């Protein structure tokens, strides 16, 4: 097993298969800096790059390599439409917020394009048309309402068209959204990392941060006992590691799945996504929609069609193989020209309760900033975070400050209903303390598999490695004590509450937890 530090799961994404990740030495001393950025995905790397460009002494830290989190497992589509739709944002936050939101999404794509051109980054960046389409039975009235809201938000070029230009779709409604974009995320990060270093920034990988303490000088502590003192710190760990509950109660983690299939002939690239939502999702008010998102990417042998979807609340489903199979079936049905499966992987997105990301000053703190709640728009939100937080640190005004403020409260009944539904769902996970284990005993666990066992009143996370040795941990998540669950595709322990994930050997992969699952008994064998 080499998930920890390398990848956020057992599967390998298209990007991980086709590019290496930037690594450097771990931090081995105490440091001073202007800004310490924790987390080197698109948000942290963009931030560190923009800070270095402003001649700030920046230190960028990650406990894995660069892009080892969700940026290495994304599908990297840049879209100006937000996941929850402008109609919802307008209703919840008002017309001006919807307008600012659209403005920031456009500016993010433009900024990435400008960086790619300025730094001459060979990362397969291309502008493409986007198509949003209704699934069978989808509401044309809703689509029309969304189109009105899109226009009102400041995207006049979005138009209704007759059909989706590729694939076999029987749909009553399609929108064409011009000038969207896509790229290879790891190739982009690798060049930015080199530029950060060229500009005098320092990057330390394989270094886990365990504490970020606000003050006139922020104190950042690593698990090896080293300290960085900085004028400001940015926590860009996707799921904040410095917040116990405030932000985690306002967002929810969802797992999402991706398959890549070989394309036999080249097609003009475009990106597509649908608005599929089941009546059950609507009824349960569990936030996002199990929609499909689609793009092309190119490897040495030609094009691969990449299709994502089949979302569910993290740690709350144990049928990953079926989800991959369903996605593959759906892809073959709609794109009959695809051949063999080249890639499959999954990851996690954080869904904010009011549809807008949390980017800015950490609630109640002065010099610590966070970026999270990206939903499926992490490429633009990560870039917006770089632009916005760099302004905040410099004391410059930024028109998007209020919109993305992590401390904002939205008191609309629909937001409160979602907030209650998500937090009731979290509370319901505590029933795991009284349910039986997945298996009656460790003997039943096959090599390379894991299961939750019951030992009296305790729940144990047990993993049998490929050689047959059993590794046992407390199944209690070190964040707020929910019981983790086994993901047999990624070979991870996933917390069903706020998004913490651990590799098979209990090592924390992403926050809010900052410590590993507690190993049980010294030998840790049975
Ligand atoms: C399958 C999938 C498809 C997606 N598709 C799209 C898409 O098409 N378009 C789009 O816009 N968005 C998409 N998203 C969302 C997007 O990929 C993410 O929102 C985005 O990559 C998050 O970037 P980030 O920099 O915030 O976090 P990450 O990339 O997760 O980076 C966080 C980093 O923090 C590090 N870290 C964590 N804890 C610590 C610690 N204690 N100490 C030090 N370092 C730490 C991690 O190692 C990691 O490298 C998708 C997501 C998934 C999973
Ligand atoms: S992530 Fe909060 S309890 Fe596990």
XYZ file of C-alpha atoms and ligand atoms in Angstrom:
583
model
C 0.000 0.000 0.000
C 1.407 3.379 -0.885
C -1.689 5.548 -0.727
C -0.571 7.801 2.091
C 1.536 10.664 0.865
C 1.224 9.648 -2.785
C -2.447 9.482 -3.665
C -5.740 10.059 -1.918
C -6.896 6.519 -2.713
C -6.023 3.172 -4.234
C -7.221 3.919 -7.771
C -5.128 5.978 -10.200
C -6.693 8.942 -11.980
C -6.061 9.791 -15.649
C -3.835 12.691 -14.468
C -1.829 10.499 -12.106
C -1.329 7.973 -14.911
C -0.063 10.606 -17.339
C 2.041 12.974 -15.180
C 4.339 12.874 -12.177
C 3.663 14.923 -9.060
C 6.056 17.600 -7.836
C 7.816 16.597 -4.607
C 10.456 18.268 -2.475
C 12.116 17.571 0.876
C 10.091 17.716 4.123
C 10.505 20.648 6.498
C 13.403 19.985 8.893
C 13.744 23.324 10.732
C 11.770 26.224 12.194
C 11.016 29.045 9.764
C 9.694 32.586 9.461
C 7.674 33.712 6.458
C 5.261 36.358 5.282
C 2.608 33.762 4.449
C 2.395 30.030 5.101
C 0.024 28.160 2.768
C -1.055 24.719 3.992
C -2.230 22.349 1.255
C -0.877 22.171 -2.288
C -3.869 21.538 -4.519
C -5.118 24.071 -7.026
C -6.106 26.500 -4.245
C -2.822 26.404 -2.309
C -0.523 26.351 -5.339
C -2.381 29.207 -7.081
C -2.259 31.200 -3.849
C 1.462 30.583 -3.277
C 2.219 31.471 -6.908
C 0.263 34.746 -6.785
C 1.844 35.661 -3.426
C 5.338 34.906 -4.726
C 4.584 37.088 -7.754
C 3.902 39.936 -5.300
C 7.343 39.370 -3.746
C 6.002 37.892 -0.546
C 8.087 35.308 1.278
C 5.851 32.297 0.964
C 6.112 28.793 2.391
C 3.910 26.087 0.863
C 3.416 22.871 2.827
C 1.705 19.603 1.989
C 1.694 16.254 3.718
C 1.860 14.483 0.357
C 3.229 15.603 -3.004
C 1.644 18.535 -4.866
C -1.732 17.585 -6.307
C -1.991 14.474 -4.119
C -5.449 15.536 -2.877
C -8.589 16.132 -4.915
C -6.765 18.203 -7.546
C -5.122 14.960 -8.660
C -8.552 13.270 -8.839
C -10.660 15.993 -10.407
C -11.995 16.091 -13.963
C -10.622 19.639 -14.299
C -13.453 21.352 -16.158
C -13.691 25.097 -15.720
C -17.297 26.199 -15.939
C -18.950 29.558 -15.400
C -22.195 27.917 -14.241
C -22.173 26.934 -10.582
C -23.273 23.488 -9.413
C -26.410 24.597 -7.598
C -27.478 26.989 -10.369
C -27.847 30.783 -10.494
C -31.586 30.547 -9.899
C -30.921 29.085 -6.447
C -28.167 31.606 -5.652
C -30.371 34.499 -6.716
C -33.212 33.226 -4.494
C -30.995 32.581 -1.485
C -28.513 35.428 -1.687
C -30.001 37.938 -4.095
C -29.326 39.205 -7.630
C -26.157 41.089 -6.762
C -24.547 37.976 -5.242
C -25.488 35.934 -8.313
C -23.881 38.604 -10.489
C -20.689 38.679 -8.404
C -20.580 34.908 -8.430
C -20.724 34.784 -12.243
C -18.182 37.593 -12.489
C -15.743 35.679 -10.281
C -16.163 32.404 -12.217
C -15.428 34.203 -15.518
C -12.446 36.011 -13.974
C -11.022 32.719 -12.651
C -11.035 31.073 -16.079
C -9.508 34.192 -17.630
C -6.818 34.227 -14.937
C -5.871 30.589 -15.520
C -5.654 31.255 -19.256
C -3.469 34.310 -18.607
C -1.167 32.305 -16.308
C -0.912 29.452 -18.835
C 0.068 31.963 -21.533
C 2.421 34.036 -19.370
C 4.273 31.006 -18.016
C 3.994 29.058 -21.297
C 2.548 26.065 -19.461
C 2.080 22.964 -21.581
C -0.957 21.615 -19.713
C -3.461 20.908 -22.513
C -5.432 24.042 -21.610
C -8.195 24.612 -24.125
C -11.293 26.749 -24.355
C -14.306 24.592 -25.132
C -18.050 24.982 -25.375
C -20.036 23.609 -22.452
C -23.466 21.968 -22.740
C -25.913 21.602 -19.876
C -28.778 19.262 -20.733
C -31.892 17.819 -19.150
C -32.049 14.111 -18.322
C -35.151 12.182 -19.505
C -38.176 13.680 -17.764
C -36.228 16.787 -16.649
C -38.230 19.976 -16.245
C -38.070 22.385 -19.196
C -39.677 25.050 -16.987
C -36.806 24.735 -14.497
C -34.252 24.946 -17.307
C -35.905 28.097 -18.695
C -35.920 29.638 -15.232
C -32.231 28.798 -14.838
C -31.471 30.363 -18.233
C -33.189 33.589 -17.138
C -31.139 33.589 -13.923
C -27.936 32.913 -15.902
C -28.624 35.905 -18.154
C -29.505 38.082 -15.180
C -26.238 37.065 -13.477
C -24.263 38.457 -16.417
C -23.755 35.565 -18.825
C -25.708 36.789 -21.873
C -23.987 34.411 -24.320
C -25.557 31.295 -22.819
C -28.261 30.115 -25.218
C -30.742 27.321 -25.774
C -29.784 24.963 -28.588
C -31.534 21.968 -30.150
C -29.216 19.162 -29.267
C -26.122 17.943 -27.475
C -23.444 17.939 -30.232
C -21.948 14.536 -29.374
C -23.338 11.267 -28.080
C -26.874 9.873 -28.192
C -29.144 11.973 -26.012
C -32.861 12.194 -25.990
C -33.401 15.460 -24.206
C -35.991 18.223 -24.079
C -33.580 20.992 -23.219
C -29.939 21.942 -23.854
C -27.990 25.090 -23.023
C -24.749 25.997 -24.790
C -22.258 27.879 -22.633
C -19.400 29.326 -24.681
C -15.786 29.811 -23.542
C -15.549 27.217 -20.820
C -12.183 25.491 -20.366
C -10.315 22.348 -19.362
C -6.707 21.339 -18.693
C -4.407 18.741 -17.154
C -4.302 19.775 -13.483
C -1.020 18.130 -12.492
C 0.916 19.533 -15.464
C -0.373 22.987 -14.471
C 0.574 22.620 -10.785
C 4.036 21.250 -11.593
C 5.026 24.325 -13.611
C 3.541 26.732 -11.050
C 5.505 24.953 -8.309
C 8.737 25.480 -10.211
C 7.855 29.156 -10.702
C 7.138 29.550 -6.968
C 10.613 28.224 -6.232
C 12.168 30.447 -8.946
C 10.491 33.443 -7.306
C 12.042 32.593 -3.928
C 9.143 30.628 -2.394
C 9.851 27.483 -0.386
C 7.906 24.250 -0.817
C 7.962 21.360 1.650
C 6.124 18.149 0.819
C 5.710 15.126 3.092
C 5.095 17.556 5.979
C 1.887 17.346 7.966
C 0.525 20.432 9.710
C -1.216 19.692 13.012
C -1.960 23.150 14.381
C -2.593 26.653 13.036
C -2.793 29.244 15.821
C -4.024 32.750 15.006
C -2.343 35.880 16.390
C -0.388 38.949 15.312
C 2.050 36.307 14.144
C 0.394 33.011 13.162
C 2.039 29.869 14.525
C 1.893 26.759 12.339
C 3.067 23.476 13.854
C 4.010 20.297 12.018
C 3.714 16.722 13.245
C 7.546 16.583 13.433
C 7.555 19.405 15.964
C 8.731 22.207 13.649
C 7.176 25.657 13.713
C 6.560 28.316 11.101
C 5.839 31.826 12.262
C 4.080 33.888 9.617
C 2.194 37.153 9.267
C -0.677 35.159 7.715
C -1.617 31.549 7.073
C -3.960 30.055 4.499
C -5.502 26.661 5.159
C -6.120 25.203 1.700
C -6.505 21.557 2.715
C -9.851 21.216 0.878
C -11.539 20.281 4.160
C -10.170 22.685 6.817
C -7.940 21.104 9.458
C -8.071 24.180 11.728
C -11.812 24.300 12.345
C -13.625 21.929 14.713
C -17.241 22.511 13.740
C -18.277 25.965 12.474
C -17.505 25.357 8.815
C -18.016 21.587 8.932
C -21.629 22.050 10.011
C -22.203 24.301 6.962
C -20.927 21.872 4.342
C -21.124 18.177 3.590
C -18.732 15.697 1.919
C -19.928 13.735 -1.115
C -18.102 10.923 -2.897
C -18.094 11.004 -6.703
C -16.931 8.443 -9.277
C -15.184 8.692 -12.643
C -14.500 6.325 -15.561
C -12.287 6.947 -18.608
C -12.918 5.070 -21.859
C -10.802 5.028 -25.026
C -12.241 6.916 -27.978
C -11.561 5.338 -31.373
C -11.765 8.520 -33.460
C -11.037 12.127 -32.576
C -14.008 14.378 -31.888
C -14.150 18.123 -31.318
C -13.718 18.627 -27.573
C -16.547 20.014 -25.493
C -17.680 19.537 -21.921
C -21.143 18.337 -20.966
C -23.123 17.880 -17.820
C -26.733 17.054 -16.989
C -29.124 17.977 -14.200
C -30.165 14.478 -13.117
C -31.760 14.367 -9.689
C -33.947 11.604 -8.300
C -37.174 12.296 -6.450
C -35.579 10.627 -3.434
C -32.636 13.101 -3.453
C -35.094 15.963 -3.660
C -37.160 14.550 -0.817
C -34.225 13.864 1.456
C -32.741 17.315 0.813
C -29.266 15.859 0.872
C -27.784 18.662 -1.167
C -26.168 17.831 -4.478
C -27.439 15.890 -7.422
C -26.150 12.583 -8.809
C -25.545 14.163 -12.174
C -23.116 13.221 -14.952
C -20.166 15.340 -16.049
C -18.244 14.616 -19.218
C -15.054 15.750 -20.982
C -12.270 14.495 -23.253
C -8.579 14.259 -22.384
C -5.641 13.139 -24.481
C -2.924 10.644 -23.624
C -0.182 9.250 -25.874
C -2.585 6.924 -27.640
C -5.287 9.465 -28.385
C -8.478 10.670 -26.759
C -10.156 9.302 -23.666
C -13.739 10.165 -22.767
C -13.969 10.919 -19.052
C -17.362 10.606 -17.370
C -18.144 11.286 -13.720
C -21.176 10.967 -11.473
C -22.963 8.496 -9.168
C -22.387 10.769 -6.147
C -23.415 9.829 -2.628
C -22.723 11.157 0.819
C -19.170 10.115 1.788
C -18.899 6.912 3.766
C -22.615 6.213 3.334
C -22.589 3.647 0.522
C -20.683 0.380 0.144
C -21.352 -0.379 -3.522
C -18.491 1.356 -5.327
C -18.085 -1.478 -7.878
C -21.742 -1.183 -8.859
C -21.384 2.584 -9.195
C -18.396 2.258 -11.538
C -20.311 -0.384 -13.537
C -23.385 1.842 -13.763
C -21.300 4.770 -14.945
C -19.623 2.612 -17.587
C -23.029 1.306 -18.789
C -24.413 4.834 -18.973
C -21.349 5.962 -20.948
C -21.543 3.107 -23.477
C -25.248 3.708 -23.956
C -24.797 7.425 -24.688
C -21.402 7.321 -26.443
C -21.418 4.088 -28.499
C -18.031 4.996 -30.023
C -16.050 4.286 -26.808
C -13.754 1.276 -26.420
C -11.971 -0.201 -23.421
C -11.923 1.316 -19.936
C -8.605 3.125 -19.422
C -9.089 4.643 -15.968
C -11.443 4.679 -13.015
C -11.176 6.568 -9.803
C -13.212 8.375 -7.181
C -12.852 11.400 -4.936
C -14.738 13.712 -2.641
C -16.337 17.128 -3.057
C -17.450 19.479 -0.294
C -20.986 20.833 -0.763
C -21.769 24.178 0.933
C -25.227 24.559 2.361
C -26.125 27.711 0.365
C -24.367 26.772 -2.883
C -21.436 29.216 -2.540
C -17.861 28.312 -1.519
C -16.246 29.527 1.723
C -13.199 31.612 0.854
C -11.733 34.240 3.148
C -10.860 34.974 6.744
C -11.452 32.008 9.066
C -14.504 32.822 11.238
C -13.434 34.618 14.431
C -9.761 34.891 13.414
C -7.584 37.712 12.138
C -4.700 36.360 10.122
C -5.832 32.850 9.232
C -7.717 32.286 5.969
C -9.539 29.229 4.606
C -10.836 27.937 1.319
C -13.383 25.137 1.216
C -16.939 24.282 0.137
C -15.888 24.107 -3.507
C -18.658 21.738 -4.657
C -17.928 20.615 -8.235
C -16.410 24.020 -9.046
C -13.064 23.582 -7.308
C -11.028 24.604 -10.364
C -12.585 28.054 -10.471
C -13.003 28.319 -6.688
C -9.356 27.355 -6.090
C -8.319 30.092 -8.513
C -10.777 32.614 -7.024
C -9.307 31.782 -3.608
C -5.860 32.708 -4.862
C -7.087 36.033 -6.242
C -9.334 36.938 -3.295
C -7.167 35.903 -0.348
C -4.050 37.493 -1.819
C -6.039 40.770 -1.894
C -7.246 40.293 1.690
C -3.715 39.653 2.923
C -2.489 42.756 1.096
C -5.314 44.830 2.633
C -6.823 45.539 -0.795
C -10.551 45.678 -1.384
C -12.032 42.812 -3.331
C -15.652 42.852 -4.567
C -16.118 39.140 -3.824
C -15.174 39.317 -0.109
C -18.722 39.342 1.242
C -20.083 36.762 -1.182
C -17.522 34.120 -0.205
C -17.128 35.143 3.476
C -16.808 31.869 5.468
C -18.574 33.528 8.418
C -21.724 34.444 6.458
C -25.088 33.272 7.720
C -27.942 32.661 5.309
C -31.246 32.569 7.115
C -33.516 31.672 4.204
C -35.829 28.732 5.087
C -34.429 26.588 2.226
C -30.879 26.969 3.557
C -31.985 26.264 7.118
C -33.842 23.156 5.894
C -30.708 21.880 4.119
C -28.576 22.746 7.157
C -30.897 20.762 9.424
C -31.105 17.841 6.981
C -27.314 17.575 6.656
C -26.686 17.860 10.389
C -29.493 15.416 11.209
C -27.834 13.041 8.778
C -24.514 13.498 10.636
C -26.174 12.868 14.002
C -27.814 9.728 12.583
C -24.360 8.281 11.860
C -23.855 7.890 15.610
C -26.159 4.855 15.438
C -23.022 3.020 14.239
C -22.046 2.729 17.915
C -24.865 0.205 18.440
C -24.967 -1.641 15.122
C -23.162 -4.972 14.557
C -19.803 -5.101 12.713
C -19.503 -5.749 8.950
C -18.107 -9.205 9.703
C -18.541 -11.457 12.738
C -14.766 -11.994 13.062
C -11.413 -11.020 11.527
C -11.079 -14.507 9.962
C -13.643 -13.485 7.373
C -11.556 -10.554 6.086
C -9.771 -11.448 2.845
C -6.264 -10.236 1.958
C -6.351 -6.622 0.744
C -9.738 -5.982 2.364
C -10.982 -4.176 5.458
C -14.063 -4.433 7.671
C -15.508 -2.948 10.819
C -15.625 -5.479 13.674
C -17.408 -5.264 17.001
C -15.439 -5.991 20.187
C -17.845 -5.612 23.131
C -18.858 -1.964 23.090
C -15.983 -0.978 20.784
C -15.851 -0.748 17.010
C -12.602 -1.806 15.343
C -11.351 -0.977 11.843
C -9.500 -4.107 10.702
C -7.452 -4.361 7.500
C -5.748 -7.530 6.254
C -2.819 -6.620 4.006
C -1.845 -8.455 0.811
C 0.500 -10.736 2.804
C -2.251 -11.715 5.224
C -1.186 -9.653 8.270
C -4.058 -8.057 10.161
C -3.872 -4.378 11.171
C -6.374 -3.130 13.730
C -7.338 0.415 14.640
C -9.991 2.122 16.662
C -12.817 2.837 14.195
C -13.507 6.127 15.980
C -12.700 9.144 13.779
C -10.332 11.442 15.687
C -12.276 14.519 14.534
C -15.638 14.288 16.310
C -15.884 10.559 16.943
C -18.140 9.175 14.219
C -17.363 5.586 13.177
C -15.408 5.250 9.932
C -16.444 2.875 7.125
C -14.450 0.809 4.625
C -14.268 1.813 0.941
C -13.294 -1.343 -0.904
C -12.367 0.439 -4.187
C -10.110 3.143 -2.744
C -9.055 0.941 0.209
C -9.672 3.794 2.585
C -11.552 4.331 5.831
C -14.065 7.118 5.197
C -15.825 9.061 7.906
C -19.544 9.493 7.133
C -19.726 12.785 9.049
C -17.439 15.611 7.843
C -15.105 14.162 5.215
C -12.048 12.765 7.024
C -10.459 9.862 5.156
C -7.684 7.483 6.203
C -5.674 4.968 4.189
C -5.921 1.236 4.909
C -3.174 1.553 7.523
C -5.076 4.267 9.344
C -2.965 7.232 8.162
C -5.022 10.385 7.733
C -5.467 11.436 4.097
C -7.615 14.473 4.534
C -9.166 16.661 7.154
C -10.833 17.762 9.248
C -8.958 15.010 11.177
C -5.284 15.775 11.647
C -4.264 12.568 13.377
C -4.297 8.928 12.276
C -6.742 6.265 13.422
C -5.476 4.976 16.738
C -3.617 1.658 16.281
C -4.769 -1.130 18.598
C -2.348 -3.376 20.501
C 1.401 -3.085 20.198
C 2.043 -5.819 17.678
C -1.013 -4.725 15.745
C -1.257 -8.243 14.341
C -3.555 -11.207 14.836
C -13.928 13.166 -9.156
C -13.937 14.659 -9.030
C -14.245 15.434 -10.133
C -14.229 16.814 -10.025
N -14.441 17.566 -11.146
C -14.324 18.905 -11.085
C -14.414 19.672 -12.279
O -14.552 19.150 -13.380
N -14.326 21.017 -12.162
C -14.122 21.627 -10.972
O -14.062 22.845 -10.933
N -14.004 20.910 -9.809
C -14.091 19.564 -9.856
N -13.941 18.829 -8.715
C -13.652 19.516 -7.455
C -12.179 19.918 -7.411
O -11.373 18.894 -7.941
C -11.743 20.192 -5.992
O -12.679 21.043 -5.384
C -10.379 20.858 -5.956
O -9.430 20.058 -6.622
C -9.957 21.111 -4.527
O -8.714 21.726 -4.562
P -8.009 22.154 -3.219
O -6.733 22.771 -3.597
O -8.954 22.958 -2.405
O -7.822 20.788 -2.418
P -6.885 19.522 -2.694
O -6.521 19.386 -4.116
O -7.548 18.360 -2.045
O -5.560 19.881 -1.926
C -5.498 19.892 -0.512
C -4.104 19.482 -0.112
O -3.996 19.622 1.297
C -3.118 18.628 1.766
N -3.341 18.438 3.200
C -4.454 17.982 3.810
N -4.286 17.956 5.145
C -3.030 18.413 5.374
C -2.258 18.631 6.564
N -2.749 18.368 7.788
N -0.995 19.107 6.429
C -0.469 19.383 5.197
N -1.168 19.199 4.054
C -2.429 18.723 4.144
C -3.479 17.406 0.922
O -2.398 16.491 0.885
C -3.778 18.020 -0.432
O -2.674 17.964 -1.323
C -13.938 17.439 -8.789
C -13.642 16.654 -7.676
C -13.622 15.281 -7.793
C -13.265 14.456 -6.595
S -14.873 13.886 10.039
Fe -15.922 14.689 11.706
S -16.257 12.966 12.940
Fe -15.084 12.212 11.302
